[in-house]
XYZ file of N, CA and C in Angstrom:
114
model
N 0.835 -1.196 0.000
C 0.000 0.000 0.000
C 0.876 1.255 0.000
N 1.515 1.321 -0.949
C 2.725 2.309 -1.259
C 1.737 3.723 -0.884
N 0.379 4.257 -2.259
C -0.085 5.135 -1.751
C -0.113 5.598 -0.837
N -0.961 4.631 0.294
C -1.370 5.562 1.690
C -0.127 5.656 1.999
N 1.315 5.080 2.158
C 2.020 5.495 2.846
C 2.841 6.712 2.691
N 2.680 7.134 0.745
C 3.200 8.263 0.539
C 2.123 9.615 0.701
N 1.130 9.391 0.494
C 0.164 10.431 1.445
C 0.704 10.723 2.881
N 0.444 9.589 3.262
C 1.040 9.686 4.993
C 2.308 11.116 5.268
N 3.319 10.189 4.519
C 4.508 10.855 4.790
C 4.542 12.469 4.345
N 3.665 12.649 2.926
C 3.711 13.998 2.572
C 2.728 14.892 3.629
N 1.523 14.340 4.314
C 1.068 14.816 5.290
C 1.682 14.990 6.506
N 2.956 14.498 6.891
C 3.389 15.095 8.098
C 4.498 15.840 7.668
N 5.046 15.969 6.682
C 6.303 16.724 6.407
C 5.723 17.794 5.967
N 4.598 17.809 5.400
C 4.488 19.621 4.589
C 4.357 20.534 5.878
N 3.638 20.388 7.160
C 3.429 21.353 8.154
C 4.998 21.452 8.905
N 5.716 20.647 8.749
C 7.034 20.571 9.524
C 7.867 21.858 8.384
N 7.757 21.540 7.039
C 8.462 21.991 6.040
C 8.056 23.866 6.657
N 6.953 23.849 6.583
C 5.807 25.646 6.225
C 6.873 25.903 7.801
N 6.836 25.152 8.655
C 7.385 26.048 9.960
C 8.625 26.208 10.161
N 9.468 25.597 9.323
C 11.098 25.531 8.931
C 11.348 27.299 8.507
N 10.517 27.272 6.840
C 10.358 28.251 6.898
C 9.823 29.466 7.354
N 8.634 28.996 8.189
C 8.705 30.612 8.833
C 9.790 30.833 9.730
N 10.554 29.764 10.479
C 11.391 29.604 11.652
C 12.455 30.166 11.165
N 13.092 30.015 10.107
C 14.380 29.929 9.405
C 14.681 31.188 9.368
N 14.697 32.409 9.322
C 14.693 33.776 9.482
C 15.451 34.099 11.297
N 14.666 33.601 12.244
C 15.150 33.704 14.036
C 15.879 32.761 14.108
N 16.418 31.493 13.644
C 17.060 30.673 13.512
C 18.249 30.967 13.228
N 18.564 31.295 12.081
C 19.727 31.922 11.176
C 20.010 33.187 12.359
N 19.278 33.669 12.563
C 19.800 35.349 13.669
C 19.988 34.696 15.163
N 19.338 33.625 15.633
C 20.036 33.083 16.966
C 21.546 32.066 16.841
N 21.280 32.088 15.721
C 22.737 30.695 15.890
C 24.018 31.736 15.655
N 24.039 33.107 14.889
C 24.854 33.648 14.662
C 25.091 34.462 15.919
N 24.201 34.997 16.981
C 24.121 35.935 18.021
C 24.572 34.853 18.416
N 24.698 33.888 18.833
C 25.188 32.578 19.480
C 26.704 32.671 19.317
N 26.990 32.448 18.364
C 28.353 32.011 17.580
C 28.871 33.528 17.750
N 28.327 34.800 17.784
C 29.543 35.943 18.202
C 29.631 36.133 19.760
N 28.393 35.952 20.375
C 28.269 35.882 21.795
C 29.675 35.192 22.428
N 29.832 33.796 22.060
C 31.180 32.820 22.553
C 32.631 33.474 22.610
């Protein structure tokens, strides 16, 4: 049952994917405030 399982998988990765990108913006600006902070 290949289908359901590639439904499956594209249903939990697209909401993970959408919040990567909104995340990815404070992400990129904490790891660098991080990395000059040290």
């Amino acid at each position: 049952q290949w289908d359901v399982l590639t439904a499956g998988g594209i249903v939990t990765i697209i909401p993970v994917c959408i919040m990567f990108f909104f995340a990815q913006k404070r992400l990129v600006e904490g790891l660098t405030a991080g990395a000059v902070k040290g």
